[in-house]
Amino acid sequence: MTTVLLLRHGRTTANADGVLAGDLPVELDDRGRQQAEAVGRRLAGLPLAAVVTSPLKRCRQTLELALPGVAPVVEAGLTECGYGAWVGRKLAELAKDPLWATVQQHPAAVTFPGGESMAAMATRAVAAVRSWDARVEADHGADAIWVASSHGDVIKAIVADALGLHLDLFQRISVDPGSITAIRYTPNRPFVLRLSDTGGDLQSLFPVKHPATGEVPTGDAAVGGGA
């Protein structure tokens, strides 16, 4: 029953220019570096059991600024969706492509020309997070908290899975650069604790133990919403 903090990388030069970066080695711009430093202040003091990252430069650079001195583990399953021939092109230009409408309305059916399907991206990203979560719990206990740095569409797919949503609905989710999305996996169900959060204290994300027994909650939902 550990908690994962899904960190989207800070804003990049491609984000600022309206370009689909894909697997290009783009870097954070000035605003992105500020976002990474800000999230580092929020993470400071948290006993992170593990820090993993997409192999792409912008995610690794975000962690270098946010958590200096920490050596994250590279996880290929967290890499950006393989956009194929769309990589490096302006979003305004891509919006005129007939495939764009399918990306918006029926993403589960999309395979990018020369690239990956969105369904395959979602499958490997969810598998990577759930595998790491099980590993962290086995090594550090049910109240452990860990960080995974990844990309907008990847995080949206992981959130959709946690919410029990079909991938076709994941475009209803928004994840900002430099934001934290927190998910707690339990034996019964995942709980989405924060979504695209860019400010505030993170200490409250630790599981609240029962005042009498000291046990971590089992995963039952509090009827009425709880306190």
CSV table of C-alpha atoms in Angstrom, one decimal:
chain,number,residue,atom,x,y,z
A,1,MET,CA,0.0,0.0,0.0
A,2,THR,CA,2.7,2.5,-0.9
A,3,THR,CA,2.2,5.9,-2.4
A,4,VAL,CA,3.8,7.0,-5.7
A,5,LEU,CA,4.4,10.6,-6.6
A,6,LEU,CA,4.2,10.9,-10.3
A,7,LEU,CA,6.3,14.0,-11.3
A,8,ARG,CA,5.8,15.4,-14.7
A,9,HIS,CA,9.0,17.1,-15.9
A,10,GLY,CA,9.3,20.8,-16.0
A,11,ARG,CA,8.4,22.9,-19.0
A,12,THR,CA,10.8,22.4,-22.0
A,13,THR,CA,11.8,24.5,-24.9
A,14,ALA,CA,9.5,22.3,-27.0
A,15,ASN,CA,6.6,22.9,-24.7
A,16,ALA,CA,7.1,26.6,-25.0
A,17,ASP,CA,7.4,26.5,-28.8
A,18,GLY,CA,4.3,24.3,-29.2
A,19,VAL,CA,6.4,21.3,-30.6
A,20,LEU,CA,5.7,17.7,-29.9
A,21,ALA,CA,9.0,16.6,-28.4
A,22,GLY,CA,8.5,12.8,-28.3
A,23,ASP,CA,11.9,11.2,-27.7
A,24,LEU,CA,14.0,14.2,-28.7
A,25,PRO,CA,16.6,15.3,-26.2
A,26,VAL,CA,15.0,18.6,-25.4
A,27,GLU,CA,15.9,20.5,-22.2
A,28,LEU,CA,14.0,22.5,-19.6
A,29,ASP,CA,13.6,26.2,-20.3
A,30,ASP,CA,14.0,28.8,-17.6
A,31,ARG,CA,10.4,28.3,-16.4
A,32,GLY,CA,10.9,24.5,-16.4
A,33,ARG,CA,14.1,24.9,-14.2
A,34,GLN,CA,12.1,27.0,-11.8
A,35,GLN,CA,9.4,24.4,-11.7
A,36,ALA,CA,11.9,21.7,-10.9
A,37,GLU,CA,13.5,23.7,-8.1
A,38,ALA,CA,10.1,24.4,-6.7
A,39,VAL,CA,9.0,20.8,-6.6
A,40,GLY,CA,12.4,20.0,-5.0
A,41,ARG,CA,11.5,22.3,-2.1
A,42,ARG,CA,8.2,20.4,-1.7
A,43,LEU,CA,9.9,17.0,-1.7
A,44,ALA,CA,12.6,18.1,0.7
A,45,GLY,CA,12.5,16.1,3.9
A,46,LEU,CA,10.3,13.3,2.6
A,47,PRO,CA,11.8,9.9,3.2
A,48,LEU,CA,11.7,8.7,-0.4
A,49,ALA,CA,12.1,5.0,-0.7
A,50,ALA,CA,12.9,5.1,-4.4
A,51,VAL,CA,13.3,7.6,-7.2
A,52,VAL,CA,12.8,6.3,-10.8
A,53,THR,CA,12.7,8.2,-14.1
A,54,SER,CA,12.0,8.0,-17.7
A,55,PRO,CA,15.3,7.8,-19.7
A,56,LEU,CA,14.6,11.0,-21.5
A,57,LYS,CA,16.7,14.1,-20.7
A,58,ARG,CA,14.0,16.4,-19.5
A,59,CYS,CA,12.9,14.0,-16.8
A,60,ARG,CA,16.4,13.3,-15.6
A,61,GLN,CA,17.2,17.1,-15.7
A,62,THR,CA,14.0,17.8,-13.6
A,63,LEU,CA,15.2,15.3,-10.9
A,64,GLU,CA,18.8,16.7,-11.0
A,65,LEU,CA,17.4,20.1,-10.0
A,66,ALA,CA,14.7,18.8,-7.7
A,67,LEU,CA,16.7,16.2,-5.8
A,68,PRO,CA,20.4,17.0,-6.2
A,69,GLY,CA,22.6,14.2,-5.0
A,70,VAL,CA,20.0,11.5,-5.7
A,71,ALA,CA,20.8,8.9,-8.4
A,72,PRO,CA,17.5,7.9,-9.9
A,73,VAL,CA,16.9,4.5,-11.5
A,74,VAL,CA,16.1,4.7,-15.2
A,75,GLU,CA,12.8,2.9,-16.0
A,76,ALA,CA,12.2,2.4,-19.8
A,77,GLY,CA,8.5,1.8,-19.2
A,78,LEU,CA,8.1,5.4,-18.1
A,79,THR,CA,9.4,6.9,-21.3
A,80,GLU,CA,7.3,9.2,-23.6
A,81,CYS,CA,4.8,7.7,-26.0
A,82,GLY,CA,6.4,6.8,-29.3
A,83,TYR,CA,4.9,9.4,-31.5
A,84,GLY,CA,6.8,8.3,-34.6
A,85,ALA,CA,6.5,10.6,-37.6
A,86,TRP,CA,4.8,13.2,-35.4
A,87,VAL,CA,7.9,13.9,-33.4
A,88,GLY,CA,9.4,17.4,-33.8
A,89,ARG,CA,6.3,18.8,-35.5
A,90,LYS,CA,4.2,21.8,-34.4
A,91,LEU,CA,1.1,20.9,-32.6
A,92,ALA,CA,-0.8,23.5,-34.6
A,93,GLU,CA,0.2,21.6,-37.8
A,94,LEU,CA,-0.6,18.2,-36.3
A,95,ALA,CA,-4.1,19.4,-35.4
A,96,LYS,CA,-4.9,19.5,-39.1
A,97,ASP,CA,-4.0,15.8,-39.5
A,98,PRO,CA,-7.0,13.5,-39.7
A,99,LEU,CA,-5.5,11.3,-37.0
A,100,TRP,CA,-5.7,14.2,-34.6
A,101,ALA,CA,-9.5,13.8,-34.2
A,102,THR,CA,-9.0,10.1,-33.3
A,103,VAL,CA,-6.3,11.0,-30.8
A,104,GLN,CA,-8.8,13.3,-29.1
A,105,GLN,CA,-11.9,11.1,-29.3
A,106,HIS,CA,-10.7,7.5,-29.5
A,107,PRO,CA,-7.0,7.4,-28.4
A,108,ALA,CA,-7.2,3.6,-27.6
A,109,ALA,CA,-7.4,3.1,-31.4
A,110,VAL,CA,-4.4,5.2,-32.3
A,111,THR,CA,-1.1,4.0,-33.5
A,112,PHE,CA,1.2,6.8,-34.5
A,113,PRO,CA,2.7,6.5,-38.0
A,114,GLY,CA,6.1,4.8,-37.6
A,115,GLY,CA,5.5,4.8,-33.8
A,116,GLU,CA,3.7,3.3,-30.8
A,117,SER,CA,0.1,2.8,-30.1
A,118,MET,CA,-1.4,4.7,-27.2
A,119,ALA,CA,-2.7,1.4,-25.8
A,120,ALA,CA,0.8,-0.1,-25.8
A,121,MET,CA,2.1,3.1,-24.1
A,122,ALA,CA,-0.6,2.8,-21.4
A,123,THR,CA,0.0,-0.9,-20.8
A,124,ARG,CA,3.8,-0.7,-20.3
A,125,ALA,CA,3.5,2.5,-18.2
A,126,VAL,CA,0.9,1.0,-15.8
A,127,ALA,CA,2.9,-2.2,-15.6
A,128,ALA,CA,6.1,-0.3,-14.8
A,129,VAL,CA,4.5,1.7,-12.0
A,130,ARG,CA,2.6,-1.3,-10.5
A,131,SER,CA,5.8,-3.4,-10.6
A,132,TRP,CA,7.9,-0.7,-8.9
A,133,ASP,CA,5.1,-0.1,-6.4
A,134,ALA,CA,5.1,-3.8,-5.4
A,135,ARG,CA,8.9,-3.8,-5.2
A,136,VAL,CA,9.0,-0.7,-3.0
A,137,GLU,CA,6.4,-2.2,-0.6
A,138,ALA,CA,8.3,-5.4,-0.4
A,139,ASP,CA,11.5,-3.6,0.5
A,140,HIS,CA,10.3,-0.7,2.6
A,141,GLY,CA,6.8,-1.5,3.9
A,142,ALA,CA,3.3,-0.5,3.2
A,143,ASP,CA,3.7,3.2,4.3
A,144,ALA,CA,6.6,3.9,1.9
A,145,ILE,CA,6.5,6.8,-0.6
A,146,TRP,CA,8.4,7.0,-3.8
A,147,VAL,CA,8.8,9.2,-6.9
A,148,ALA,CA,8.5,8.5,-10.6
A,149,SER,CA,9.4,11.2,-13.1
A,150,SER,CA,7.6,10.9,-16.5
A,151,HIS,CA,5.6,12.6,-19.2
A,152,GLY,CA,2.1,14.1,-19.5
A,153,ASP,CA,0.4,11.4,-21.6
A,154,VAL,CA,2.1,8.7,-19.7
A,155,ILE,CA,1.0,10.0,-16.3
A,156,LYS,CA,-2.6,10.6,-17.7
A,157,ALA,CA,-2.7,6.9,-18.7
A,158,ILE,CA,-1.6,5.8,-15.3
A,159,VAL,CA,-4.2,8.0,-13.7
A,160,ALA,CA,-6.9,6.6,-16.0
A,161,ASP,CA,-6.0,3.1,-14.9
A,162,ALA,CA,-6.1,4.1,-11.2
A,163,LEU,CA,-9.5,5.6,-11.7
A,164,GLY,CA,-10.8,2.6,-13.7
A,165,LEU,CA,-11.3,4.7,-16.8
A,166,HIS,CA,-11.1,3.4,-20.3
A,167,LEU,CA,-8.2,4.9,-22.2
A,168,ASP,CA,-10.6,6.7,-24.5
A,169,LEU,CA,-11.4,8.9,-21.5
A,170,PHE,CA,-7.9,9.8,-20.6
A,171,GLN,CA,-8.0,13.1,-22.6
A,172,ARG,CA,-10.3,14.4,-19.8
A,173,ILE,CA,-7.3,14.4,-17.5
A,174,SER,CA,-4.8,17.3,-17.4
A,175,VAL,CA,-1.3,17.1,-16.0
A,176,ASP,CA,0.8,20.3,-15.8
A,177,PRO,CA,4.6,20.5,-16.2
A,178,GLY,CA,6.3,20.4,-12.8
A,179,SER,CA,3.2,18.9,-11.1
A,180,ILE,CA,2.8,16.0,-8.7
A,181,THR,CA,0.1,13.4,-9.1
A,182,ALA,CA,-0.1,11.0,-6.1
A,183,ILE,CA,-1.6,7.5,-6.2
A,184,ARG,CA,-1.8,5.1,-3.3
A,185,TYR,CA,-2.1,1.5,-4.4
A,186,THR,CA,-3.9,-0.8,-1.9
A,187,PRO,CA,-5.0,-4.5,-2.0
A,188,ASN,CA,-8.6,-3.3,-2.8
A,189,ARG,CA,-8.1,-0.4,-5.2
A,190,PRO,CA,-5.9,2.5,-6.1
A,191,PHE,CA,-6.7,5.9,-4.6
A,192,VAL,CA,-5.9,9.1,-6.5
A,193,LEU,CA,-4.8,11.5,-3.8
A,194,ARG,CA,-3.6,14.5,-5.8
A,195,LEU,CA,-3.8,15.4,-9.5
A,196,SER,CA,-1.6,17.8,-11.2
A,197,ASP,CA,-0.7,19.5,-7.9
A,198,THR,CA,1.7,22.4,-8.1
A,199,GLY,CA,1.7,23.7,-4.6
A,200,GLY,CA,1.3,22.8,-1.0
A,201,ASP,CA,2.6,20.4,1.7
A,202,LEU,CA,3.1,16.8,0.7
A,203,GLN,CA,3.5,15.4,4.2
A,204,SER,CA,-0.3,14.7,4.3
A,205,LEU,CA,0.1,12.0,1.7
A,206,PHE,CA,1.5,9.5,4.2
A,207,PRO,CA,-1.0,6.9,5.1
A,208,VAL,CA,-2.8,7.7,8.4
A,209,LYS,CA,-2.4,4.8,10.8
A,210,HIS,CA,-5.2,3.7,13.0
A,211,PRO,CA,-4.9,5.5,16.4
A,212,ALA,CA,-5.4,2.4,18.5
A,213,THR,CA,-3.8,-0.4,16.5
A,214,GLY,CA,-1.2,1.6,14.6
A,215,GLU,CA,-2.1,-0.3,11.4
A,216,VAL,CA,-2.1,1.1,7.9
A,217,PRO,CA,-5.6,1.2,6.4
A,218,THR,CA,-6.4,-1.9,4.3
A,219,GLY,CA,-7.7,0.0,1.3
A,220,ASP,CA,-11.4,0.3,2.3
A,221,ALA,CA,-13.0,3.6,1.2
A,222,ALA,CA,-14.3,5.7,4.1
A,223,VAL,CA,-18.1,5.8,3.9
A,224,GLY,CA,-19.1,9.4,3.9
A,225,GLY,CA,-15.7,10.6,2.8
A,226,GLY,CA,-13.8,10.3,6.0
A,227,ALA,CA,-12.0,13.1,7.8
